[in-house]
Coordinates of C-alpha atoms in Angstrom, one line a residue:
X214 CA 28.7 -61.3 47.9
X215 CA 31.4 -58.7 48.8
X216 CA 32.1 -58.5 45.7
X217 CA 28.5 -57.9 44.2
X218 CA 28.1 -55.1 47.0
X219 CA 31.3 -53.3 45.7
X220 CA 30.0 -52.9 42.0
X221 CA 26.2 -52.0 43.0
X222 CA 28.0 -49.3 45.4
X223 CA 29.8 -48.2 42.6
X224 CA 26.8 -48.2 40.1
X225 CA 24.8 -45.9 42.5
X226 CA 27.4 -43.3 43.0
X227 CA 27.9 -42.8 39.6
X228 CA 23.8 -42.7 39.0
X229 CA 23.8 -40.0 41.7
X230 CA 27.2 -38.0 40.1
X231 CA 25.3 -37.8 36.6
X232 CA 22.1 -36.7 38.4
X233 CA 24.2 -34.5 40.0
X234 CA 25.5 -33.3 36.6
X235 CA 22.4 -32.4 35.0
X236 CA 20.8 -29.9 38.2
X237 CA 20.6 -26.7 37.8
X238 CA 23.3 -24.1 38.9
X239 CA 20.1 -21.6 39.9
X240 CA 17.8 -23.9 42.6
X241 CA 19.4 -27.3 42.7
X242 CA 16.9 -29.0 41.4
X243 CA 16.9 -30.9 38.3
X244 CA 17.0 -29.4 34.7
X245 CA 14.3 -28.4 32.9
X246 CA 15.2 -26.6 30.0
X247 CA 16.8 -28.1 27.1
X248 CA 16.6 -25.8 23.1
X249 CA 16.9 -27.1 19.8
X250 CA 17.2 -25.8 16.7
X251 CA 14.1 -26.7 14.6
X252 CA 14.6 -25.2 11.2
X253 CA 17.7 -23.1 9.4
X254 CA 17.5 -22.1 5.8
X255 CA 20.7 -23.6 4.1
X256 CA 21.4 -20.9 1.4
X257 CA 21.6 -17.7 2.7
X258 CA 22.6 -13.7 1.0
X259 CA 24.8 -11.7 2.9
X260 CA 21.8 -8.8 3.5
X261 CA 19.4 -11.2 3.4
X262 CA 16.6 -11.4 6.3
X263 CA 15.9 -14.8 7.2
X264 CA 14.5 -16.8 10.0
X265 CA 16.0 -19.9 12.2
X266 CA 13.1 -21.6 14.3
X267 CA 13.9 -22.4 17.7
X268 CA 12.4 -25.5 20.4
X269 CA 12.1 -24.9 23.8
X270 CA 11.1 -27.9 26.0
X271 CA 10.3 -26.7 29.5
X272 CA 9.7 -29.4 32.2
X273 CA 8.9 -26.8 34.8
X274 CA 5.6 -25.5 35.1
X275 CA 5.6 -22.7 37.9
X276 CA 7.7 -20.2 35.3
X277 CA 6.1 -16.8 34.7
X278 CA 8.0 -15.9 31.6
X279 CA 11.6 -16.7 29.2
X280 CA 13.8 -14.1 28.8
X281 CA 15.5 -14.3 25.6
X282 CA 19.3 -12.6 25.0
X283 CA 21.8 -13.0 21.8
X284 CA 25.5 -12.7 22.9
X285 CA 28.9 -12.8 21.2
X286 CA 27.4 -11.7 17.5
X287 CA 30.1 -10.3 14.8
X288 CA 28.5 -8.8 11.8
X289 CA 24.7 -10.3 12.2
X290 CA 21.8 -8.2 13.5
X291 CA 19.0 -10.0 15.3
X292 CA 15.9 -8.1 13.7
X293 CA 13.5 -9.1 16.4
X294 CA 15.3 -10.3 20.0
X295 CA 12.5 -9.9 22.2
X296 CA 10.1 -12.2 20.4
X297 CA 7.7 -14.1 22.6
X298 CA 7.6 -17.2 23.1
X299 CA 4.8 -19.3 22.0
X300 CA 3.5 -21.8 24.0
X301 CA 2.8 -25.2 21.9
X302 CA 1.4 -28.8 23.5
X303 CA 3.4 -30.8 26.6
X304 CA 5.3 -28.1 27.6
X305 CA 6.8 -27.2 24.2
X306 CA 7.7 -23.5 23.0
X307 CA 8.5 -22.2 19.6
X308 CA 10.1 -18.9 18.5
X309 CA 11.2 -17.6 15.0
X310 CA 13.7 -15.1 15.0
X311 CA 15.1 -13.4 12.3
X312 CA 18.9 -12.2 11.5
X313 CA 20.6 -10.4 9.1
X314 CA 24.6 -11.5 7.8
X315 CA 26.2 -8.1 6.6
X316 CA 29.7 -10.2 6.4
X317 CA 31.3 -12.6 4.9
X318 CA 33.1 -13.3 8.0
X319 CA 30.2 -12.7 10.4
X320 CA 30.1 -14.9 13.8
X321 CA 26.2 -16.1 14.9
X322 CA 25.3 -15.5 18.4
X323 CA 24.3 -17.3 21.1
X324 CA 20.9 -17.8 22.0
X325 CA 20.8 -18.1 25.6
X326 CA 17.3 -18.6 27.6
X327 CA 16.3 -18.3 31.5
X328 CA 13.1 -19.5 32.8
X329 CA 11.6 -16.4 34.8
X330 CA 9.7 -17.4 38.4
X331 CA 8.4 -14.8 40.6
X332 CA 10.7 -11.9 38.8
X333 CA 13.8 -14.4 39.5
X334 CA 16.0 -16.8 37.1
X335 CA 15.3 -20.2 38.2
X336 CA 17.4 -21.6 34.9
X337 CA 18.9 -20.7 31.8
X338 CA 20.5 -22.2 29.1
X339 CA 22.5 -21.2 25.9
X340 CA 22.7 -22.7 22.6
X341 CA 25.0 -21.7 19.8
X342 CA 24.1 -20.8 16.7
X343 CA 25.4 -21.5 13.6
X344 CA 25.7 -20.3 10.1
X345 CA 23.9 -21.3 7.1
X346 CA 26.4 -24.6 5.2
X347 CA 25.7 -21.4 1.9
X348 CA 26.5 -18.1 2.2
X349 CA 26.5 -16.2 -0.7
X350 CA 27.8 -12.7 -1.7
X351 CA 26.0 -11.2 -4.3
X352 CA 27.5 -10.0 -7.4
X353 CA 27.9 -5.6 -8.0
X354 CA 24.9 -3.5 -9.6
X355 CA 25.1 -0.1 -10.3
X356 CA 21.2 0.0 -10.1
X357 CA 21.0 -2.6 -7.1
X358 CA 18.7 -1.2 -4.1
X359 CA 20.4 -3.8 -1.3
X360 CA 16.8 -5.0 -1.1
X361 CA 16.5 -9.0 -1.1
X362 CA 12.9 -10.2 -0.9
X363 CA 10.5 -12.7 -1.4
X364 CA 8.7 -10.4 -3.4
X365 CA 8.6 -6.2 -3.8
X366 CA 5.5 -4.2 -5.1
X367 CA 5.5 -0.3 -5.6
X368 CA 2.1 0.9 -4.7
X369 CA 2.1 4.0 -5.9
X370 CA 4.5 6.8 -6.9
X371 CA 4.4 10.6 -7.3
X372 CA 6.8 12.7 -9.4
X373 CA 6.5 16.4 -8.4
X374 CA 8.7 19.8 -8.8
X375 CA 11.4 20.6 -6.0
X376 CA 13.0 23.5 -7.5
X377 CA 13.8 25.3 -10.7
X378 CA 16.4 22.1 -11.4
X379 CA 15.1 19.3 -9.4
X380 CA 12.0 17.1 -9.1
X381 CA 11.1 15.0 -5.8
X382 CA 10.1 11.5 -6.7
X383 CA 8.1 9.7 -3.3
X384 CA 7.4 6.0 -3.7
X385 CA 5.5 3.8 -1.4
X386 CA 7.3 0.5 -1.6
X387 CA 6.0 -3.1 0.0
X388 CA 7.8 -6.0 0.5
X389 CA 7.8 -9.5 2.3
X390 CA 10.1 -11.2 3.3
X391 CA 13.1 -8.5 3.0
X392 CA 15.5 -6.1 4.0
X393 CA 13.8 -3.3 3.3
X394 CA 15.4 -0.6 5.6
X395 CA 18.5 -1.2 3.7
X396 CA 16.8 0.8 0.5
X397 CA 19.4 2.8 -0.7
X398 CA 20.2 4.1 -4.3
X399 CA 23.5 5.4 -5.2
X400 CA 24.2 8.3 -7.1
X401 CA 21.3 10.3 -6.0
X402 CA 22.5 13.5 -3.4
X403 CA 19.6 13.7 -1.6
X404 CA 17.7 10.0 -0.8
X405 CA 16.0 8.7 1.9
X406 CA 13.5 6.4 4.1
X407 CA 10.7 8.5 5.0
X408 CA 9.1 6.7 7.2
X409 CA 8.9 2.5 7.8
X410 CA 6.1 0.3 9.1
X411 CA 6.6 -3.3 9.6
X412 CA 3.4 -6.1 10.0
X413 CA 4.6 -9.8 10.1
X414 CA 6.5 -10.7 7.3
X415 CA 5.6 -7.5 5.4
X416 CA 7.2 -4.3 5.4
X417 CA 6.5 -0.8 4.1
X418 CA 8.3 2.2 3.3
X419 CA 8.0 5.9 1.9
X420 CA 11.1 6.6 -0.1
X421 CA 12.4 10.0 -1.6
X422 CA 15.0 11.2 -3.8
X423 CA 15.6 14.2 -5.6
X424 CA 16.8 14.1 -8.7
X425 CA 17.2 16.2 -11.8
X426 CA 14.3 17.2 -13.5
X427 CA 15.6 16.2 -17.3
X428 CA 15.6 12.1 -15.8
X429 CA 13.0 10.7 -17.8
X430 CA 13.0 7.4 -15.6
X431 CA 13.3 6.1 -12.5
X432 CA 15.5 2.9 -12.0
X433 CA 16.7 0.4 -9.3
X434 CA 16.9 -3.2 -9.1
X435 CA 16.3 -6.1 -6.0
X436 CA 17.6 -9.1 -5.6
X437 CA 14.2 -11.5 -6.2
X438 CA 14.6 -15.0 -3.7
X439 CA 11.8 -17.1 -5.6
X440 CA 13.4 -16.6 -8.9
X441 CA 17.6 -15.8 -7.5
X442 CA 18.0 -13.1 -10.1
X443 CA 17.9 -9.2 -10.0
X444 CA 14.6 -7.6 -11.0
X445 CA 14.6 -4.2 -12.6
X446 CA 11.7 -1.6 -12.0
X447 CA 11.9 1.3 -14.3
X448 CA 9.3 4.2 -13.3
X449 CA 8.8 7.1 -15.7
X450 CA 8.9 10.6 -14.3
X451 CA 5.6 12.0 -15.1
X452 CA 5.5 15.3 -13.0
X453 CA 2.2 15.8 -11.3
X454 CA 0.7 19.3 -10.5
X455 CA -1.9 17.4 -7.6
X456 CA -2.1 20.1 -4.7
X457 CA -4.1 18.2 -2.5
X458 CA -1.8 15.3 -2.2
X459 CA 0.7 15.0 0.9
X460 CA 3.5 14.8 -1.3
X461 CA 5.2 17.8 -2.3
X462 CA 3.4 20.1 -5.2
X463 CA 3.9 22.1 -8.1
X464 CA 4.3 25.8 -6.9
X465 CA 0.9 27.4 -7.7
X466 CA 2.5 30.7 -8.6
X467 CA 4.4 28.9 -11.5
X468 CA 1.5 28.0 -13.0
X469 CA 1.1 29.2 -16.6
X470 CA -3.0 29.5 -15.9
X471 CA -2.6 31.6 -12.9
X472 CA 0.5 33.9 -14.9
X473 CA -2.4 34.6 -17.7
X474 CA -4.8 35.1 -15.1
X475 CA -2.9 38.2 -13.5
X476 CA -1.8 39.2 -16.7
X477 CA -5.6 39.5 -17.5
X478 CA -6.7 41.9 -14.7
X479 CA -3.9 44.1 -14.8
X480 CA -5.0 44.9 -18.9
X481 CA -8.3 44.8 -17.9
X482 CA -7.3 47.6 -15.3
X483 CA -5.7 50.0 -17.5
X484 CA -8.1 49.4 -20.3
X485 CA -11.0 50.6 -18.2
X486 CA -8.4 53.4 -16.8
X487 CA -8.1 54.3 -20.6
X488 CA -11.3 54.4 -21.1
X489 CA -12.2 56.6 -17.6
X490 CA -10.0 59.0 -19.4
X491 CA -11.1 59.4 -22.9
X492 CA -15.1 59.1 -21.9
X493 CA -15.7 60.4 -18.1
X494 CA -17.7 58.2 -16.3
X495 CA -17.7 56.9 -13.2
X496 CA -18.9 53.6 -13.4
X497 CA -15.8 53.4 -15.4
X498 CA -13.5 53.9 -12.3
X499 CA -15.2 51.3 -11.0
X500 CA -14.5 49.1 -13.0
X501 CA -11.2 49.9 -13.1
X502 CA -10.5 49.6 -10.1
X503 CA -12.3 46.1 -9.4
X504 CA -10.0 44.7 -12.1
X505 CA -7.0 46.6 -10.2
X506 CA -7.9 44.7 -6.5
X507 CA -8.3 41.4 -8.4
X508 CA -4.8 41.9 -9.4
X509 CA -3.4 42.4 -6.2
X510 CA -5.3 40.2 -4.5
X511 CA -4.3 37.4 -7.1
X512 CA -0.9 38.2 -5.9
X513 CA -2.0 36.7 -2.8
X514 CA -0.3 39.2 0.4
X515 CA -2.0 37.5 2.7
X516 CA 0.4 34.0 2.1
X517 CA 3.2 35.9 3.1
X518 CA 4.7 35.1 6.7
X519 CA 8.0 34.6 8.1
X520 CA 9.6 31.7 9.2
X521 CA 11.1 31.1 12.7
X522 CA 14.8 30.7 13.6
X523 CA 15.6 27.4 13.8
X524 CA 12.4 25.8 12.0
X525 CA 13.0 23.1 10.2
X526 CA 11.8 22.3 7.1
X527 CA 11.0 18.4 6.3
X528 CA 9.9 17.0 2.9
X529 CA 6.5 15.6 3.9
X530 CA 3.8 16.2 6.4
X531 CA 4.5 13.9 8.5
X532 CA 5.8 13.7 12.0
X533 CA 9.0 11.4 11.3
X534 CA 9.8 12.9 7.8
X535 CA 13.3 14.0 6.8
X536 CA 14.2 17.4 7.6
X537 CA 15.6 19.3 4.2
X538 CA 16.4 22.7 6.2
X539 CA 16.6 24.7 9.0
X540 CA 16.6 28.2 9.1
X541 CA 19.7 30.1 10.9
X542 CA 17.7 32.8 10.7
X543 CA 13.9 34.5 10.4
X544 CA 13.1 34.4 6.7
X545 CA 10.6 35.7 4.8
X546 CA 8.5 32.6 3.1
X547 CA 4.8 31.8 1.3
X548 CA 2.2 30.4 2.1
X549 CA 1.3 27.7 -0.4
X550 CA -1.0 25.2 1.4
X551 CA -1.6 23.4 4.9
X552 CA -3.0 20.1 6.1
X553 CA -3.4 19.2 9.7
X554 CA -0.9 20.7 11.6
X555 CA 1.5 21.3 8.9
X556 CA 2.1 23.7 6.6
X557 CA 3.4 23.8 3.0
X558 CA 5.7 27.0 2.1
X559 CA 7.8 28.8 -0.8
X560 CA 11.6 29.2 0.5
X561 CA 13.6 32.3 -0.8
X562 CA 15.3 29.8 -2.6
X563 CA 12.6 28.4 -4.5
X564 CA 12.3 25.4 -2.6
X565 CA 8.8 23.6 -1.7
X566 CA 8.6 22.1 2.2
X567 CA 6.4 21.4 4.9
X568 CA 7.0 22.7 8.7
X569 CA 4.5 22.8 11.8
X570 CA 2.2 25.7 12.5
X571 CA 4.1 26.9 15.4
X572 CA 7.6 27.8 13.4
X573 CA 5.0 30.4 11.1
X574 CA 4.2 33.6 12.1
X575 CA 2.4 36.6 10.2
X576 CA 3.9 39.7 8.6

């Protein structure tokens, strides 16, 4: 009997030490919280975007919120941390969050949870991440953009002048399932994101670069997931002379209509002036001098106004667009277009760039 005492003693104090193991370090009372990994792709490109699926099983139902934080990450960028959690059936929460490898040798973080009650951690816990069993570096291309994606579309392009040597090429670029704020091209000086705009899955971005004007193509590739191979989009450079559109324009003045145009009234002018002289009449004058205002008013005074100190000078007309210039100084400029609160102008140096209303001021 002593003997049967003894063990059922001993069996209850170890029941109690495990229960004792598993309460929480936050309230004392038991744990509730326990995370899974539901999903993790198993091939994986360094640069690649791509998602690992997390369980959360929550056996507490006073909690207001989960507060989510990555620690100890080494090359890998967490694209969206403060995802929320959705709430599933019996207590059961999902999140999806994405990552980004830019190494070889990157480390994954750890995902560590607390349970939120009354703007106080009741109970966290952490779960390690790991990498996918494939990751894969891919190969060198001189044309490659850094963009892998489940799939790339360009939804329209626009090819206009920049300067005497240069044309501006925009392109408004979609993707899913992709990196696409790592666009880059190399060997182009002057490249950039314009703007980016993310939905879901899909992302979009406005993309310059300025490149000579004698490039008869444009060229890049992406790294295409459904098929594994590199896909190559060639553009031709068409330049387009479309003033109204919010990308940059052909300088109206170097138009070989409007050159004709003021060659016109100034012969008219003197023709009439010739004419005045050899014949007398007034009506002649006149006429004269209607074709003489034309001219001068073709050369458009009026569009010339100086441009502040310190104005800069961005590539579209657009609030977040890339700034190509700033003045050091007050500069003489003209007036070429405007469209909202921006407007378009002719630098000294022949350049073509949008800058708000408020760095212009008139002659």
């Amino acid at each position: 009997m002593k003997k049967i005492l003894t063990l059922f003693v001993l069996s209850f104090a170890l029941l109690y030490s495990s229960l004792l193991a598993e309460e929480s370090t936050f309230s004392g009372q038991a744990k509730s919280l326990f995370l899974t990994i539901e999903e993790i792709p198993q091939k994986v490109y360094v640069g690649q975007v791509f998602p690992i699926k997390i369980k959360a099983i929550v056996a507490n139902n006073k909690i207001d919120a989960m507060n989510t934080t990555f620690l100890g990450a080494s090359g890998v960028d967490v694209i969206n941390p403060q995802n929320p959690w959705e709430r599933s059936v019996d207590n059961t929460y999902y999140n999806t969050f994405y990552f980004k490898i830019n190494s070889k040798t990157a480390i994954m973080p750890r995902l560590n949870v607390a349970l939120i009650q009354q703007q106080e951690p009741v109970e966290s816990e952490a779960l390690a991440l790991t990498l996918p069993s494939q990751l894969i570096q891919l190969k060198m291309d001189p044309f490659f953009s850094n963009v892998i994606a489940q799939s790339l579309t360009i939804n329209k392009y626009k090819t206009t002048t920049f300067d005497g040597k240069n044309v501006i090429v925009v392109l408004e670029i979609e993707t899913t399932g992709a990196n696409l704020k790592d666009f880059k091209l190399s060997g182009i000086a002057k490249s950039g994101i314009d703007s980016f705009s993310e939905t879901g899955t899909s992302q979009k971005i406005y993309y310059y670069a300025i490149v000579p004007n004698y490039q008869k193509s444009f060229d890049f590739t992406y790294f295409d997931l459904p098929t594994n191979k590199f896909n190559k989009i060639t553009l031709p450079m068409v330049i387009e002379s479309d003033e109204v559109s919010t990308q940059l324009g052909l300088n109206p003045k170097e138009s070989i209509f409007e050159f004709y145009k003021s060659v016109a009234y100034g012969a008219l002018s003197f023709i009439f002036f010739i004419v005045l002289i050899k014949r007398r009449k007034w009506y002649y004058l006149i006429i004269s001098l209607v074709f003489l205002g034309l001219y001068f008013f073709d050369q458009n005074p009026l569009n010339n106004v100086k441009l502040k100190n310190n104005s800069s000078v961005m590539i579209l007309p657009t609030e977040r667009s890339t700034v190509f210039f700033t003045s050091s100084k007050i500069l003489d400029v003209e007036k070429l277009g405007e469209r909202e609160n921006y407007i378009k102008i002719l630098l000294p140096d022949g350049k073509i760039g949008w800058t708000t209303r408020e760095n212009i001021s008139k002659n």
